[in-house]
CSV table of C-alpha atoms in Angstrom, one decimal:
chain,number,residue,atom,x,y,z
T,1,UNK,CA,0.4,-0.4,0.1
T,2,UNK,CA,1.9,2.9,-1.1
T,3,UNK,CA,0.5,6.4,0.5
T,4,UNK,CA,0.0,9.5,-1.5
T,5,UNK,CA,0.7,12.9,0.9
T,6,UNK,CA,-1.2,15.5,-0.9
T,7,UNK,CA,0.5,20.0,0.6
T,8,UNK,CA,-1.2,22.0,-1.5
T,9,UNK,CA,-3.2,22.3,-4.4
T,10,UNK,CA,-4.7,19.8,-6.8
T,11,UNK,CA,-3.4,16.7,-6.9
T,12,UNK,CA,-3.3,16.3,-10.4
T,13,UNK,CA,-0.2,18.9,-10.2
T,14,UNK,CA,1.4,16.9,-8.1
T,15,UNK,CA,1.0,13.9,-9.7
T,16,UNK,CA,0.6,12.4,-13.0
T,17,UNK,CA,-1.2,9.2,-12.6
T,18,UNK,CA,-2.3,6.2,-15.9
T,19,UNK,CA,-5.6,5.6,-13.9
T,20,UNK,CA,-7.8,7.7,-12.3
T,21,UNK,CA,-8.6,4.7,-9.9
T,22,UNK,CA,-5.6,4.8,-7.1
T,23,UNK,CA,-6.2,0.9,-5.6
T,24,UNK,CA,-4.0,0.1,-2.9
T,25,UNK,CA,-3.2,3.9,-2.3
T,26,UNK,CA,-4.3,6.2,0.9
T,27,UNK,CA,-3.9,9.4,0.2
T,28,UNK,CA,-4.3,12.4,3.0
T,29,UNK,CA,-4.8,16.0,2.0
T,30,UNK,CA,-2.9,17.0,4.2
T,31,UNK,CA,-2.6,20.8,3.6
T,32,UNK,CA,-4.6,24.3,4.4
T,33,UNK,CA,-7.8,25.2,2.7
T,34,UNK,CA,-8.0,22.5,0.5
T,35,UNK,CA,-10.2,20.6,-2.7
T,36,UNK,CA,-10.2,17.2,-3.7
T,37,UNK,CA,-9.6,16.2,-7.1
T,38,UNK,CA,-12.0,14.1,-8.4
T,39,UNK,CA,-11.1,11.0,-9.1
T,40,UNK,CA,-11.7,6.6,-7.5
T,41,UNK,CA,-9.5,6.5,-4.0
T,42,UNK,CA,-9.0,3.4,-2.5
T,43,UNK,CA,-8.6,5.1,1.2
T,44,UNK,CA,-8.4,9.1,1.5
T,45,UNK,CA,-7.1,11.0,4.5
T,46,UNK,CA,-7.8,14.8,6.0
T,47,UNK,CA,-5.5,16.0,7.9
T,48,UNK,CA,-5.4,19.7,7.5
T,49,UNK,CA,-9.0,20.8,6.0
T,50,UNK,CA,-10.6,20.6,2.8
T,51,UNK,CA,-13.0,23.6,2.4
T,52,UNK,CA,-13.1,23.7,-1.9
T,53,UNK,CA,-14.8,22.5,-4.6
T,54,UNK,CA,-14.6,18.8,-3.6
T,55,UNK,CA,-16.1,15.3,-5.5
T,56,UNK,CA,-14.7,12.7,-5.7
T,57,UNK,CA,-15.4,8.4,-5.5
T,58,UNK,CA,-13.8,7.0,-2.0
T,59,UNK,CA,-14.3,2.3,-2.7
T,60,UNK,CA,-12.5,2.3,0.5
T,61,UNK,CA,-12.3,3.7,4.2
T,62,UNK,CA,-12.8,7.7,4.6
T,63,UNK,CA,-10.6,9.3,7.5
T,64,UNK,CA,-10.9,12.9,9.1
T,65,UNK,CA,-8.1,12.5,11.1
T,66,UNK,CA,-8.9,14.9,15.0
T,67,UNK,CA,-9.1,18.4,15.6
T,68,UNK,CA,-8.3,18.9,11.5
T,69,UNK,CA,-11.9,19.3,9.1
T,70,UNK,CA,-13.5,18.0,5.9
T,71,UNK,CA,-16.3,21.0,5.0
T,72,UNK,CA,-16.6,21.0,1.2
T,73,UNK,CA,-18.3,24.3,-0.6
T,74,UNK,CA,-19.8,22.2,-3.1
T,75,UNK,CA,-19.4,19.0,-4.5
T,76,UNK,CA,-19.7,15.3,-3.9
T,77,UNK,CA,-18.2,12.2,-2.2
T,78,UNK,CA,-19.6,9.2,-3.1
T,79,UNK,CA,-18.7,5.8,-0.9
T,80,UNK,CA,-18.7,2.6,-2.4
T,81,UNK,CA,-18.6,-0.4,-0.9
T,82,UNK,CA,-16.2,1.7,2.2
T,83,UNK,CA,-16.5,3.0,5.5
T,84,UNK,CA,-16.4,6.9,6.5
T,85,UNK,CA,-14.6,7.6,10.1
T,86,UNK,CA,-14.8,11.3,11.9
T,87,UNK,CA,-12.2,10.8,14.8
T,88,UNK,CA,-13.2,14.9,14.5
T,89,UNK,CA,-15.8,16.4,16.0
T,90,UNK,CA,-19.3,16.2,14.1
T,91,UNK,CA,-19.0,19.9,13.3
T,92,UNK,CA,-16.1,18.9,11.2
T,93,UNK,CA,-17.1,16.7,8.7
T,94,UNK,CA,-19.6,18.7,6.7
T,95,UNK,CA,-21.5,16.8,3.5
T,96,UNK,CA,-22.4,18.9,0.8
T,97,UNK,CA,-24.0,16.1,-0.6
T,98,UNK,CA,-23.1,12.5,0.1
T,99,UNK,CA,-24.2,9.3,-2.4
T,100,UNK,CA,-24.1,6.3,-0.8
T,101,UNK,CA,-23.0,3.7,-3.9
T,102,UNK,CA,-23.5,-0.4,-4.3
T,103,UNK,CA,-22.0,-1.8,-2.0
T,104,UNK,CA,-22.2,-1.3,2.4
T,105,UNK,CA,-21.2,1.6,3.6
T,106,UNK,CA,-20.8,2.2,7.6
T,107,UNK,CA,-19.9,3.9,9.9
T,108,UNK,CA,-20.8,4.7,13.1
T,109,UNK,CA,-19.7,8.3,13.3
T,110,UNK,CA,-21.1,11.9,13.6
T,111,UNK,CA,-21.4,14.4,10.6
T,112,UNK,CA,-24.1,16.1,8.7
T,113,UNK,CA,-24.9,16.4,5.4
T,114,UNK,CA,-25.8,20.0,3.7
T,115,UNK,CA,-27.4,18.8,0.5
T,116,UNK,CA,-28.6,15.4,-0.8
T,117,UNK,CA,-28.2,12.0,0.8
T,118,UNK,CA,-28.9,9.5,-2.0
T,119,UNK,CA,-28.8,5.8,-1.2
T,120,UNK,CA,-29.0,3.4,-4.1
T,121,UNK,CA,-26.4,1.3,-1.5
T,122,UNK,CA,-26.4,0.0,2.2
T,123,UNK,CA,-25.9,2.2,4.6
T,124,UNK,CA,-27.4,1.8,8.2
T,125,UNK,CA,-24.9,3.1,10.1
T,126,UNK,CA,-23.7,0.8,13.1
T,127,UNK,CA,-23.8,4.5,16.0
T,128,UNK,CA,-23.0,8.4,15.3
T,129,UNK,CA,-26.1,10.7,14.5
T,130,UNK,CA,-26.2,12.1,10.8
T,131,UNK,CA,-27.1,15.4,11.0
T,132,UNK,CA,-29.6,17.2,7.8
T,133,UNK,CA,-28.4,21.1,7.5
T,134,UNK,CA,-29.8,24.0,5.8
T,135,UNK,CA,-32.4,24.0,3.6
T,136,UNK,CA,-31.4,22.4,0.7
T,137,UNK,CA,-30.9,18.8,2.3
T,138,UNK,CA,-33.0,15.4,0.9
T,139,UNK,CA,-32.8,12.5,1.9
T,140,UNK,CA,-33.3,9.0,-1.1
T,141,UNK,CA,-33.1,5.2,-1.1
T,142,UNK,CA,-34.2,3.7,1.9
T,143,UNK,CA,-31.0,4.5,4.6
T,144,UNK,CA,-31.7,3.3,7.9
T,145,UNK,CA,-29.4,6.2,10.1
T,146,UNK,CA,-28.4,5.3,14.3
T,147,UNK,CA,-29.6,8.4,15.0
T,148,UNK,CA,-30.5,11.3,13.1
T,149,UNK,CA,-31.1,15.6,13.2
T,150,UNK,CA,-33.2,17.8,11.3
T,151,UNK,CA,-31.3,20.8,12.1
T,152,UNK,CA,-32.3,22.9,9.1
T,153,UNK,CA,-36.5,23.1,7.4
T,154,UNK,CA,-35.7,21.9,4.2
T,155,UNK,CA,-37.2,23.8,0.8
T,156,UNK,CA,-38.5,20.3,-0.1
T,157,UNK,CA,-39.7,18.2,2.8
T,158,UNK,CA,-39.3,14.3,2.2
T,159,UNK,CA,-40.8,11.1,0.2
T,160,UNK,CA,-38.6,9.2,0.9
T,161,UNK,CA,-38.7,6.2,3.2
T,162,UNK,CA,-36.4,5.4,5.5
T,163,UNK,CA,-35.2,3.9,9.2
T,164,UNK,CA,-33.6,5.0,12.7
T,165,UNK,CA,-32.9,2.7,15.6
T,166,UNK,CA,-32.0,5.6,18.0
T,167,UNK,CA,-33.0,9.7,18.1
T,168,UNK,CA,-34.9,10.7,16.4
T,169,UNK,CA,-34.4,14.4,16.9
T,170,UNK,CA,-35.9,17.6,16.0
T,171,UNK,CA,-34.5,21.1,16.6
T,172,UNK,CA,-35.7,23.7,18.2
T,173,UNK,CA,-38.1,25.7,14.8
T,174,UNK,CA,-37.4,23.6,13.0
T,175,UNK,CA,-40.4,21.4,11.2
T,176,UNK,CA,-39.8,17.7,8.8
T,177,UNK,CA,-43.2,17.1,7.6
T,178,UNK,CA,-42.1,14.2,4.7
T,179,UNK,CA,-45.1,14.5,2.3
T,180,UNK,CA,-44.4,10.2,1.6
T,181,UNK,CA,-43.3,7.7,2.6
T,182,UNK,CA,-42.8,6.3,6.5
T,183,UNK,CA,-40.5,6.2,8.9
T,184,UNK,CA,-39.4,3.2,10.5
T,185,UNK,CA,-38.3,3.6,14.5
T,186,UNK,CA,-36.5,0.4,15.6
T,187,UNK,CA,-36.2,1.4,19.5
T,188,UNK,CA,-34.8,4.8,20.1
T,189,UNK,CA,-36.4,8.1,21.1
T,190,UNK,CA,-39.0,11.0,19.1
T,191,UNK,CA,-37.3,13.9,20.4
T,192,UNK,CA,-39.2,17.7,18.7
T,193,UNK,CA,-37.3,20.3,20.4
T,194,UNK,CA,-39.7,21.9,18.0
T,195,UNK,CA,-42.6,22.2,21.0
T,196,UNK,CA,-45.7,22.2,18.8
T,197,UNK,CA,-47.3,19.0,16.5
T,198,UNK,CA,-46.8,20.8,13.7
T,199,UNK,CA,-43.2,21.1,14.0
T,200,UNK,CA,-43.5,17.1,13.1
T,201,UNK,CA,-45.2,15.4,10.7
T,202,UNK,CA,-45.4,11.6,9.8
T,203,UNK,CA,-46.6,10.8,6.6
T,204,UNK,CA,-46.6,7.0,7.9
T,205,UNK,CA,-45.2,6.5,11.2
T,206,UNK,CA,-43.7,2.2,12.0
T,207,UNK,CA,-43.0,1.6,15.5
T,208,UNK,CA,-40.8,-1.6,14.5
T,209,UNK,CA,-39.7,-4.2,17.5
T,210,UNK,CA,-37.9,-3.1,20.3
T,211,UNK,CA,-39.5,0.0,22.3
T,212,UNK,CA,-39.9,3.5,21.3
T,213,UNK,CA,-39.9,6.1,23.3
T,214,UNK,CA,-41.1,10.4,23.2
T,215,UNK,CA,-41.6,13.2,25.8
T,216,UNK,CA,-42.4,15.1,23.1
T,217,UNK,CA,-45.6,15.8,20.9
T,218,UNK,CA,-46.3,15.2,17.3
T,219,UNK,CA,-48.8,14.5,14.7
T,220,UNK,CA,-49.3,11.6,12.5
T,221,UNK,CA,-51.1,12.5,8.8
T,222,UNK,CA,-51.4,9.1,7.4
T,223,UNK,CA,-51.2,5.1,8.9
T,224,UNK,CA,-49.4,4.4,12.3
T,225,UNK,CA,-48.4,1.3,13.0
T,226,UNK,CA,-47.2,-1.0,15.5
T,227,UNK,CA,-45.2,-4.4,16.1
T,228,UNK,CA,-43.5,-3.1,18.4
T,229,UNK,CA,-43.8,-0.3,22.2
T,230,UNK,CA,-44.5,2.8,22.3
T,231,UNK,CA,-44.7,4.9,25.1
T,232,UNK,CA,-45.6,8.4,24.9
T,233,UNK,CA,-44.8,10.4,28.6
T,234,UNK,CA,-46.9,12.6,30.4
T,235,UNK,CA,-45.8,16.0,28.1
T,236,UNK,CA,-46.8,15.1,25.3
T,237,UNK,CA,-49.3,15.1,23.0
T,238,UNK,CA,-49.8,13.2,19.3
T,239,UNK,CA,-52.2,13.5,16.6
T,240,UNK,CA,-54.2,11.8,14.3
T,241,UNK,CA,-55.0,14.4,11.3
T,242,UNK,CA,-57.7,13.5,8.8
T,243,UNK,CA,-57.5,10.6,7.3
T,244,UNK,CA,-54.9,8.5,9.7
T,245,UNK,CA,-55.0,5.0,11.0
T,246,UNK,CA,-53.6,3.3,13.6
T,247,UNK,CA,-53.1,-1.0,13.0
T,248,UNK,CA,-51.2,-2.0,16.2
T,249,UNK,CA,-50.9,-5.8,14.9
T,250,UNK,CA,-48.7,-7.2,17.0
T,251,UNK,CA,-47.5,-4.3,20.0
T,252,UNK,CA,-48.7,-1.7,23.1
T,253,UNK,CA,-49.6,1.9,22.1
T,254,UNK,CA,-49.8,4.0,25.0
T,255,UNK,CA,-50.1,7.6,25.4
T,256,UNK,CA,-50.6,10.4,27.4
T,257,UNK,CA,-52.8,13.0,25.2
T,258,UNK,CA,-54.3,11.5,22.1
T,259,UNK,CA,-55.8,14.0,19.4
T,260,UNK,CA,-57.4,13.9,16.9
T,261,UNK,CA,-58.1,16.2,14.1
T,262,UNK,CA,-60.6,16.8,11.9
T,263,UNK,CA,-61.6,14.1,9.6
T,264,UNK,CA,-62.3,10.6,9.9
T,265,UNK,CA,-58.9,8.3,12.5
T,266,UNK,CA,-60.2,4.9,12.0
T,267,UNK,CA,-57.8,1.8,14.1
T,268,UNK,CA,-56.9,-1.8,13.4
T,269,UNK,CA,-57.1,-3.4,17.2
T,270,UNK,CA,-57.3,-1.2,19.9
């Protein structure tokens, strides 16, 4: 395995390659305010700062060293059957766009995505929290997050289905209201720091195996389906909008305050 260190400028100005696929090579961007050149990397390490326009594909491990940062101004980083390792604090890694290609990409790290998170392959973090920031973010594919935080209200609300195995958190003043798809909670918690039920409106919500809890309020516009256990504390108001339904097939639903808005609400098995 060879190691190539980029100390300044673009990689193309320092090295000439007969192919743009860098097999068994770890490329280390160690300079300040760099841009990632558009190549396919076996492994890529950031031991400096990346702030410029950056596009590239990593087929192995993307590593950000402690106290360093990966905050490109534009571009898309694509992962192909690899892993993301952020040894810095969560706020030091902010992807403009992140694409998960075919295969399985793993991570137990926390980081942010300011634009499109596109999963055509398997993306199921074993730990950490992914934060969606700004107003231009989107999620496509069917990822399963360990923790998901919404810190910006998107200009276009999500329409895809995805899962969360840890905490789903909506920050104060932010709105998450998918217009299609299903969010599946497998254990973990729902935290709506926006306060009002209108700040978090599920199109469909599925409570899968395990126990999902909440101490905050939210709404469901479509189907609330449970095969696991859901418990809401005394501070919670769960609102079923007109046309919503409850399907408690084999689970246990415990509400403190359950409110139905105008329109019919149907249920199967109490």
